[in-house]
JSON list of C-alpha atoms in Angstrom, two decimals:
[
{"chain": "A", "resi": 164, "resn": "MET", "atom": "CA", "xyz": [-52.54, 58.23, -34.88]},
{"chain": "A", "resi": 165, "resn": "GLY", "atom": "CA", "xyz": [-53.68, 58.18, -31.35]},
{"chain": "A", "resi": 166, "resn": "VAL", "atom": "CA", "xyz": [-56.82, 59.97, -29.96]},
{"chain": "A", "resi": 167, "resn": "ASP", "atom": "CA", "xyz": [-55.90, 63.24, -28.45]},
{"chain": "A", "resi": 168, "resn": "ILE", "atom": "CA", "xyz": [-57.62, 63.44, -24.89]},
{"chain": "A", "resi": 169, "resn": "ARG", "atom": "CA", "xyz": [-59.31, 66.70, -23.94]},
{"chain": "A", "resi": 170, "resn": "HIS", "atom": "CA", "xyz": [-58.27, 67.56, -20.44]},
{"chain": "A", "resi": 171, "resn": "ASN", "atom": "CA", "xyz": [-60.40, 70.70, -20.14]},
{"chain": "A", "resi": 172, "resn": "LYS", "atom": "CA", "xyz": [-63.13, 68.87, -18.21]},
{"chain": "A", "resi": 173, "resn": "ASP", "atom": "CA", "xyz": [-60.79, 67.06, -15.93]},
{"chain": "A", "resi": 174, "resn": "ARG", "atom": "CA", "xyz": [-60.81, 69.38, -13.03]},
{"chain": "A", "resi": 175, "resn": "LYS", "atom": "CA", "xyz": [-63.92, 69.00, -10.81]},
{"chain": "A", "resi": 176, "resn": "VAL", "atom": "CA", "xyz": [-64.94, 72.65, -9.79]},
{"chain": "A", "resi": 177, "resn": "ARG", "atom": "CA", "xyz": [-66.17, 72.32, -6.16]},
{"chain": "A", "resi": 178, "resn": "ARG", "atom": "CA", "xyz": [-64.52, 73.13, -2.84]},
{"chain": "A", "resi": 179, "resn": "THR", "atom": "CA", "xyz": [-62.82, 70.39, -1.02]},
{"chain": "A", "resi": 180, "resn": "GLU", "atom": "CA", "xyz": [-61.77, 72.51, 1.98]},
{"chain": "A", "resi": 181, "resn": "PRO", "atom": "CA", "xyz": [-62.75, 75.97, 3.24]},
{"chain": "A", "resi": 182, "resn": "LYS", "atom": "CA", "xyz": [-60.84, 78.99, 1.85]},
{"chain": "A", "resi": 183, "resn": "SER", "atom": "CA", "xyz": [-60.57, 80.36, 5.30]},
{"chain": "A", "resi": 184, "resn": "GLN", "atom": "CA", "xyz": [-57.57, 79.70, 7.64]},
{"chain": "A", "resi": 185, "resn": "ASP", "atom": "CA", "xyz": [-59.72, 79.85, 10.66]},
{"chain": "A", "resi": 186, "resn": "ILE", "atom": "CA", "xyz": [-58.51, 77.14, 13.01]},
{"chain": "A", "resi": 187, "resn": "TYR", "atom": "CA", "xyz": [-61.84, 76.59, 14.61]},
{"chain": "A", "resi": 188, "resn": "LEU", "atom": "CA", "xyz": [-63.55, 76.21, 11.22]},
{"chain": "A", "resi": 189, "resn": "ARG", "atom": "CA", "xyz": [-60.87, 73.71, 10.22]},
{"chain": "A", "resi": 190, "resn": "LEU", "atom": "CA", "xyz": [-61.28, 71.69, 13.43]},
{"chain": "A", "resi": 191, "resn": "LEU", "atom": "CA", "xyz": [-65.04, 71.50, 12.62]},
{"chain": "A", "resi": 192, "resn": "VAL", "atom": "CA", "xyz": [-64.11, 70.31, 9.13]},
{"chain": "A", "resi": 193, "resn": "LYS", "atom": "CA", "xyz": [-61.91, 67.61, 10.58]},
{"chain": "A", "resi": 194, "resn": "LEU", "atom": "CA", "xyz": [-64.84, 66.53, 12.82]},
{"chain": "A", "resi": 195, "resn": "TYR", "atom": "CA", "xyz": [-67.45, 66.43, 10.07]},
{"chain": "A", "resi": 196, "resn": "ARG", "atom": "CA", "xyz": [-65.10, 64.89, 7.55]},
{"chain": "A", "resi": 197, "resn": "PHE", "atom": "CA", "xyz": [-64.74, 62.07, 10.00]},
{"chain": "A", "resi": 198, "resn": "LEU", "atom": "CA", "xyz": [-68.48, 61.80, 10.61]},
{"chain": "A", "resi": 199, "resn": "ALA", "atom": "CA", "xyz": [-69.34, 61.97, 6.95]},
{"chain": "A", "resi": 200, "resn": "ARG", "atom": "CA", "xyz": [-66.85, 59.10, 6.26]},
{"chain": "A", "resi": 201, "resn": "ARG", "atom": "CA", "xyz": [-67.83, 56.87, 9.21]},
{"chain": "A", "resi": 202, "resn": "THR", "atom": "CA", "xyz": [-71.68, 57.39, 9.29]},
{"chain": "A", "resi": 203, "resn": "ASP", "atom": "CA", "xyz": [-73.83, 56.90, 6.32]},
{"chain": "A", "resi": 204, "resn": "SER", "atom": "CA", "xyz": [-76.01, 59.79, 7.29]},
{"chain": "A", "resi": 205, "resn": "LYS", "atom": "CA", "xyz": [-76.57, 62.42, 4.52]},
{"chain": "A", "resi": 206, "resn": "PHE", "atom": "CA", "xyz": [-76.88, 65.12, 7.19]},
{"chain": "A", "resi": 207, "resn": "ASN", "atom": "CA", "xyz": [-73.20, 65.06, 8.00]},
{"chain": "A", "resi": 208, "resn": "ARG", "atom": "CA", "xyz": [-72.21, 65.17, 4.28]},
{"chain": "A", "resi": 209, "resn": "ILE", "atom": "CA", "xyz": [-74.46, 68.23, 3.81]},
{"chain": "A", "resi": 210, "resn": "VAL", "atom": "CA", "xyz": [-72.98, 70.05, 6.85]},
{"chain": "A", "resi": 211, "resn": "LEU", "atom": "CA", "xyz": [-69.41, 69.29, 5.54]},
{"chain": "A", "resi": 212, "resn": "ARG", "atom": "CA", "xyz": [-70.25, 70.79, 2.17]},
{"chain": "A", "resi": 213, "resn": "ARG", "atom": "CA", "xyz": [-71.73, 73.75, 3.75]},
{"chain": "A", "resi": 214, "resn": "LEU", "atom": "CA", "xyz": [-68.77, 74.40, 5.99]},
{"chain": "A", "resi": 215, "resn": "PHE", "atom": "CA", "xyz": [-66.75, 74.89, 2.86]},
{"chain": "A", "resi": 216, "resn": "MET", "atom": "CA", "xyz": [-69.02, 77.48, 1.36]},
{"chain": "A", "resi": 217, "resn": "SER", "atom": "CA", "xyz": [-68.15, 81.05, 0.67]},
{"chain": "A", "resi": 218, "resn": "LYS", "atom": "CA", "xyz": [-69.99, 83.77, 2.80]},
{"chain": "A", "resi": 219, "resn": "ILE", "atom": "CA", "xyz": [-72.42, 84.59, -0.09]},
{"chain": "A", "resi": 220, "resn": "ASN", "atom": "CA", "xyz": [-73.55, 80.99, -0.07]},
{"chain": "A", "resi": 221, "resn": "ARG", "atom": "CA", "xyz": [-73.99, 81.04, 3.72]},
{"chain": "A", "resi": 222, "resn": "PRO", "atom": "CA", "xyz": [-76.49, 83.96, 4.02]},
{"chain": "A", "resi": 223, "resn": "PRO", "atom": "CA", "xyz": [-77.64, 85.10, 7.47]},
{"chain": "A", "resi": 224, "resn": "LEU", "atom": "CA", "xyz": [-80.85, 83.59, 8.86]},
{"chain": "A", "resi": 225, "resn": "SER", "atom": "CA", "xyz": [-83.13, 85.78, 10.87]},
{"chain": "A", "resi": 226, "resn": "ILE", "atom": "CA", "xyz": [-84.90, 84.76, 14.08]},
{"chain": "A", "resi": 227, "resn": "ALA", "atom": "CA", "xyz": [-88.24, 85.54, 12.27]},
{"chain": "A", "resi": 228, "resn": "ARG", "atom": "CA", "xyz": [-87.52, 82.80, 9.76]},
{"chain": "A", "resi": 229, "resn": "LEU", "atom": "CA", "xyz": [-86.46, 80.40, 12.54]},
{"chain": "A", "resi": 230, "resn": "ALA", "atom": "CA", "xyz": [-89.67, 81.23, 14.52]},
{"chain": "A", "resi": 231, "resn": "ARG", "atom": "CA", "xyz": [-91.77, 80.75, 11.29]},
{"chain": "A", "resi": 232, "resn": "ASN", "atom": "CA", "xyz": [-90.33, 77.29, 10.71]},
{"chain": "A", "resi": 233, "resn": "MET", "atom": "CA", "xyz": [-90.62, 76.24, 14.36]},
{"chain": "A", "resi": 234, "resn": "LYS", "atom": "CA", "xyz": [-94.42, 76.90, 14.32]},
{"chain": "A", "resi": 235, "resn": "LYS", "atom": "CA", "xyz": [-94.91, 74.14, 11.73]},
{"chain": "A", "resi": 236, "resn": "ALA", "atom": "CA", "xyz": [-96.39, 70.87, 13.02]},
{"chain": "A", "resi": 237, "resn": "GLY", "atom": "CA", "xyz": [-93.77, 68.53, 14.47]},
{"chain": "A", "resi": 238, "resn": "ASN", "atom": "CA", "xyz": [-90.96, 70.95, 14.40]},
{"chain": "A", "resi": 239, "resn": "ALA", "atom": "CA", "xyz": [-91.30, 72.45, 17.99]},
{"chain": "A", "resi": 240, "resn": "ASP", "atom": "CA", "xyz": [-89.00, 69.91, 19.64]},
{"chain": "A", "resi": 241, "resn": "LYS", "atom": "CA", "xyz": [-86.41, 69.71, 16.83]},
{"chain": "A", "resi": 242, "resn": "THR", "atom": "CA", "xyz": [-82.81, 71.22, 17.00]},
{"chain": "A", "resi": 243, "resn": "VAL", "atom": "CA", "xyz": [-82.58, 73.84, 14.25]},
{"chain": "A", "resi": 244, "resn": "VAL", "atom": "CA", "xyz": [-79.17, 73.64, 12.36]},
{"chain": "A", "resi": 245, "resn": "CYS", "atom": "CA", "xyz": [-77.80, 76.53, 10.47]},
{"chain": "A", "resi": 246, "resn": "VAL", "atom": "CA", "xyz": [-74.38, 76.58, 8.90]},
{"chain": "A", "resi": 247, "resn": "GLY", "atom": "CA", "xyz": [-74.15, 80.33, 8.98]},
{"chain": "A", "resi": 248, "resn": "THR", "atom": "CA", "xyz": [-75.06, 83.25, 11.16]},
{"chain": "A", "resi": 249, "resn": "ILE", "atom": "CA", "xyz": [-78.38, 83.79, 13.05]},
{"chain": "A", "resi": 250, "resn": "THR", "atom": "CA", "xyz": [-79.41, 87.30, 13.21]},
{"chain": "A", "resi": 251, "resn": "ASN", "atom": "CA", "xyz": [-81.98, 89.20, 15.34]},
{"chain": "A", "resi": 252, "resn": "ASP", "atom": "CA", "xyz": [-85.21, 90.60, 13.80]},
{"chain": "A", "resi": 253, "resn": "ILE", "atom": "CA", "xyz": [-86.75, 93.52, 15.54]},
{"chain": "A", "resi": 254, "resn": "ARG", "atom": "CA", "xyz": [-90.04, 93.05, 13.65]},
{"chain": "A", "resi": 255, "resn": "ILE", "atom": "CA", "xyz": [-91.14, 90.04, 15.71]},
{"chain": "A", "resi": 256, "resn": "PHE", "atom": "CA", "xyz": [-91.92, 90.44, 19.46]},
{"chain": "A", "resi": 257, "resn": "ASP", "atom": "CA", "xyz": [-92.25, 86.85, 20.73]},
{"chain": "A", "resi": 258, "resn": "VAL", "atom": "CA", "xyz": [-89.48, 84.35, 20.12]},
{"chain": "A", "resi": 259, "resn": "PRO", "atom": "CA", "xyz": [-90.41, 80.79, 20.76]},
{"chain": "A", "resi": 260, "resn": "LYS", "atom": "CA", "xyz": [-88.31, 78.47, 22.98]},
{"chain": "A", "resi": 261, "resn": "MET", "atom": "CA", "xyz": [-85.90, 76.61, 20.71]},
{"chain": "A", "resi": 262, "resn": "THR", "atom": "CA", "xyz": [-82.63, 74.74, 20.49]},
{"chain": "A", "resi": 263, "resn": "VAL", "atom": "CA", "xyz": [-80.39, 76.17, 17.83]},
{"chain": "A", "resi": 264, "resn": "CYS", "atom": "CA", "xyz": [-77.02, 75.21, 16.35]},
{"chain": "A", "resi": 265, "resn": "ALA", "atom": "CA", "xyz": [-75.13, 77.64, 14.21]},
{"chain": "A", "resi": 266, "resn": "LEU", "atom": "CA", "xyz": [-71.69, 78.83, 13.36]},
{"chain": "A", "resi": 267, "resn": "ARG", "atom": "CA", "xyz": [-72.36, 82.31, 14.72]},
{"chain": "A", "resi": 268, "resn": "VAL", "atom": "CA", "xyz": [-75.25, 83.96, 16.67]},
{"chain": "A", "resi": 269, "resn": "THR", "atom": "CA", "xyz": [-75.26, 87.74, 16.91]},
{"chain": "A", "resi": 270, "resn": "GLU", "atom": "CA", "xyz": [-75.29, 89.33, 20.30]},
{"chain": "A", "resi": 271, "resn": "LYS", "atom": "CA", "xyz": [-79.12, 90.43, 20.29]},
{"chain": "A", "resi": 272, "resn": "ALA", "atom": "CA", "xyz": [-80.24, 87.13, 18.71]},
{"chain": "A", "resi": 273, "resn": "ARG", "atom": "CA", "xyz": [-78.28, 85.16, 21.37]},
{"chain": "A", "resi": 274, "resn": "GLU", "atom": "CA", "xyz": [-79.92, 87.29, 24.13]},
{"chain": "A", "resi": 275, "resn": "ARG", "atom": "CA", "xyz": [-83.36, 86.84, 22.76]},
{"chain": "A", "resi": 276, "resn": "ILE", "atom": "CA", "xyz": [-83.07, 83.15, 22.27]},
{"chain": "A", "resi": 277, "resn": "LEU", "atom": "CA", "xyz": [-81.69, 82.55, 25.76]},
{"chain": "A", "resi": 278, "resn": "LYS", "atom": "CA", "xyz": [-84.30, 84.91, 27.30]},
{"chain": "A", "resi": 279, "resn": "ALA", "atom": "CA", "xyz": [-87.07, 82.72, 25.79]},
{"chain": "A", "resi": 280, "resn": "GLY", "atom": "CA", "xyz": [-85.52, 79.70, 27.56]},
{"chain": "A", "resi": 281, "resn": "GLY", "atom": "CA", "xyz": [-83.87, 78.39, 24.38]},
{"chain": "A", "resi": 282, "resn": "GLU", "atom": "CA", "xyz": [-80.42, 76.89, 23.93]},
{"chain": "A", "resi": 283, "resn": "ILE", "atom": "CA", "xyz": [-77.60, 77.60, 21.58]},
{"chain": "A", "resi": 284, "resn": "LEU", "atom": "CA", "xyz": [-75.24, 74.83, 20.54]},
{"chain": "A", "resi": 285, "resn": "THR", "atom": "CA", "xyz": [-71.91, 74.83, 18.60]},
{"chain": "A", "resi": 286, "resn": "PHE", "atom": "CA", "xyz": [-71.36, 72.14, 15.97]},
{"chain": "A", "resi": 287, "resn": "ASP", "atom": "CA", "xyz": [-69.06, 70.11, 18.11]},
{"chain": "A", "resi": 288, "resn": "GLN", "atom": "CA", "xyz": [-71.76, 69.93, 20.86]},
{"chain": "A", "resi": 289, "resn": "LEU", "atom": "CA", "xyz": [-74.30, 68.96, 18.09]},
{"chain": "A", "resi": 290, "resn": "ALA", "atom": "CA", "xyz": [-71.86, 66.09, 16.96]},
{"chain": "A", "resi": 291, "resn": "LEU", "atom": "CA", "xyz": [-71.99, 64.63, 20.34]},
{"chain": "A", "resi": 292, "resn": "ARG", "atom": "CA", "xyz": [-75.79, 65.11, 20.77]},
{"chain": "A", "resi": 293, "resn": "ALA", "atom": "CA", "xyz": [-76.86, 64.08, 17.24]},
{"chain": "A", "resi": 294, "resn": "PRO", "atom": "CA", "xyz": [-74.02, 62.43, 15.41]},
{"chain": "A", "resi": 295, "resn": "THR", "atom": "CA", "xyz": [-76.26, 61.36, 12.55]},
{"chain": "A", "resi": 296, "resn": "GLY", "atom": "CA", "xyz": [-78.49, 64.53, 12.59]},
{"chain": "A", "resi": 297, "resn": "LYS", "atom": "CA", "xyz": [-81.46, 62.74, 14.10]},
{"chain": "A", "resi": 298, "resn": "ASN", "atom": "CA", "xyz": [-84.37, 65.06, 15.19]},
{"chain": "A", "resi": 299, "resn": "THR", "atom": "CA", "xyz": [-82.72, 68.13, 13.55]},
{"chain": "A", "resi": 300, "resn": "LEU", "atom": "CA", "xyz": [-84.13, 70.70, 11.16]},
{"chain": "A", "resi": 301, "resn": "MET", "atom": "CA", "xyz": [-81.69, 72.16, 8.59]},
{"chain": "A", "resi": 302, "resn": "ILE", "atom": "CA", "xyz": [-82.51, 75.77, 7.49]},
{"chain": "A", "resi": 303, "resn": "GLN", "atom": "CA", "xyz": [-80.72, 78.17, 5.29]},
{"chain": "A", "resi": 304, "resn": "GLY", "atom": "CA", "xyz": [-81.07, 81.94, 4.90]},
{"chain": "A", "resi": 305, "resn": "PRO", "atom": "CA", "xyz": [-82.38, 83.40, 1.67]},
{"chain": "A", "resi": 306, "resn": "ARG", "atom": "CA", "xyz": [-79.47, 83.51, -0.91]},
{"chain": "A", "resi": 307, "resn": "LYS", "atom": "CA", "xyz": [-81.31, 85.66, -3.33]},
{"chain": "A", "resi": 308, "resn": "ALA", "atom": "CA", "xyz": [-81.90, 88.50, -0.85]},
{"chain": "A", "resi": 309, "resn": "ARG", "atom": "CA", "xyz": [-78.60, 90.16, -1.79]},
{"chain": "A", "resi": 310, "resn": "VAL", "atom": "CA", "xyz": [-79.06, 93.65, -3.23]},
{"chain": "A", "resi": 311, "resn": "ALA", "atom": "CA", "xyz": [-76.64, 92.56, -6.08]},
{"chain": "A", "resi": 312, "resn": "GLU", "atom": "CA", "xyz": [-79.17, 89.92, -7.25]},
{"chain": "A", "resi": 313, "resn": "ARG", "atom": "CA", "xyz": [-81.52, 92.57, -8.33]},
{"chain": "A", "resi": 314, "resn": "HIS", "atom": "CA", "xyz": [-79.11, 93.55, -11.12]},
{"chain": "A", "resi": 315, "resn": "PHE", "atom": "CA", "xyz": [-78.44, 90.06, -12.35]},
{"chain": "A", "resi": 316, "resn": "GLY", "atom": "CA", "xyz": [-79.81, 89.50, -15.89]},
{"chain": "A", "resi": 317, "resn": "ALA", "atom": "CA", "xyz": [-80.47, 91.67, -18.92]},
{"chain": "A", "resi": 318, "resn": "ALA", "atom": "CA", "xyz": [-82.02, 94.98, -17.82]},
{"chain": "A", "resi": 319, "resn": "GLY", "atom": "CA", "xyz": [-83.35, 96.06, -21.13]},
{"chain": "A", "resi": 320, "resn": "ARG", "atom": "CA", "xyz": [-85.04, 92.97, -22.38]},
{"chain": "A", "resi": 321, "resn": "PRO", "atom": "CA", "xyz": [-88.80, 92.95, -22.73]},
{"chain": "A", "resi": 322, "resn": "GLY", "atom": "CA", "xyz": [-90.41, 91.00, -19.81]},
{"chain": "A", "resi": 323, "resn": "SER", "atom": "CA", "xyz": [-87.39, 91.15, -17.62]},
{"chain": "A", "resi": 324, "resn": "HIS", "atom": "CA", "xyz": [-87.62, 92.96, -14.28]},
{"chain": "A", "resi": 325, "resn": "VAL", "atom": "CA", "xyz": [-83.95, 93.45, -13.74]},
{"chain": "A", "resi": 326, "resn": "LYS", "atom": "CA", "xyz": [-82.86, 96.66, -12.04]},
{"chain": "A", "resi": 327, "resn": "PRO", "atom": "CA", "xyz": [-80.54, 98.65, -14.37]},
{"chain": "A", "resi": 328, "resn": "PHE", "atom": "CA", "xyz": [-77.41, 100.35, -13.03]},
{"chain": "A", "resi": 329, "resn": "VAL", "atom": "CA", "xyz": [-78.62, 104.00, -13.45]},
{"chain": "A", "resi": 330, "resn": "ARG", "atom": "CA", "xyz": [-76.91, 107.00, -11.81]},
{"chain": "A", "resi": 331, "resn": "SER", "atom": "CA", "xyz": [-80.14, 108.10, -10.32]},
{"chain": "A", "resi": 332, "resn": "LYS", "atom": "CA", "xyz": [-83.91, 107.92, -10.92]},
{"chain": "A", "resi": 333, "resn": "GLY", "atom": "CA", "xyz": [-85.48, 110.76, -12.81]},
{"chain": "A", "resi": 334, "resn": "ARG", "atom": "CA", "xyz": [-86.59, 112.25, -16.09]},
{"chain": "A", "resi": 335, "resn": "LYS", "atom": "CA", "xyz": [-83.27, 112.24, -17.65]},
{"chain": "A", "resi": 336, "resn": "PHE", "atom": "CA", "xyz": [-82.18, 108.77, -16.83]},
{"chain": "A", "resi": 337, "resn": "GLU", "atom": "CA", "xyz": [-83.08, 105.79, -19.01]},
{"chain": "A", "resi": 338, "resn": "CYS", "atom": "CA", "xyz": [-86.82, 106.38, -18.99]},
{"chain": "A", "resi": 339, "resn": "ALA", "atom": "CA", "xyz": [-87.80, 107.16, -22.58]},
{"chain": "A", "resi": 340, "resn": "ARG", "atom": "CA", "xyz": [-86.93, 104.48, -25.22]},
{"chain": "A", "resi": 341, "resn": "GLY", "atom": "CA", "xyz": [-88.26, 101.06, -24.11]},
{"chain": "A", "resi": 342, "resn": "ARG", "atom": "CA", "xyz": [-90.15, 102.66, -21.38]},
{"chain": "A", "resi": 343, "resn": "ARG", "atom": "CA", "xyz": [-93.02, 104.41, -23.17]},
{"chain": "A", "resi": 344, "resn": "GLU", "atom": "CA", "xyz": [-94.94, 103.83, -26.31]},
{"chain": "A", "resi": 345, "resn": "SER", "atom": "CA", "xyz": [-94.26, 107.21, -27.81]},
{"chain": "A", "resi": 346, "resn": "ARG", "atom": "CA", "xyz": [-90.55, 106.75, -27.78]},
{"chain": "A", "resi": 347, "resn": "GLY", "atom": "CA", "xyz": [-89.78, 103.61, -29.90]},
{"chain": "A", "resi": 348, "resn": "TYR", "atom": "CA", "xyz": [-91.42, 100.93, -27.89]},
{"chain": "A", "resi": 349, "resn": "LYS", "atom": "CA", "xyz": [-92.65, 100.00, -24.37]},
{"chain": "A", "resi": 350, "resn": "LYS", "atom": "CA", "xyz": [-91.44, 96.73, -23.04]}
]
């Protein structure tokens, strides 16, 4: 009798191309596939992998986070690379001068970066300027900032701070058992 081979672990679950049919994204993938293959820089492999990602895994990056990272020592003259969208943040007043490369930059963010004397590049321009990612700073937006993330996990378990799906907040809604000592237990 032969050994039966289990084929349930055969498929590698990771994206090898973007889901999107956007021709400009597909051109960038072609470009970075070439660069990832022909240069031995890790930077190009990371950019290529991030170009495949879903929108949830490419969260928006605010100007405030950019400015905060640019203030760190040695980062001022680097090109910031974000495989995603750069958005405006009205809570900060002064935007430093910076060179930014992103898939998308919102209208107001673009206006503010250019007004500060900065520069906005596309990924094909970056490939000409820094084919191996030299003197660049890769930043991602916060993935866990989604509202849905608050609900992930078990809401009733002691010690968990998960937000339950409750119709509304009030006396009549899930605030007795498990929430106070007098009704069963308090977690």
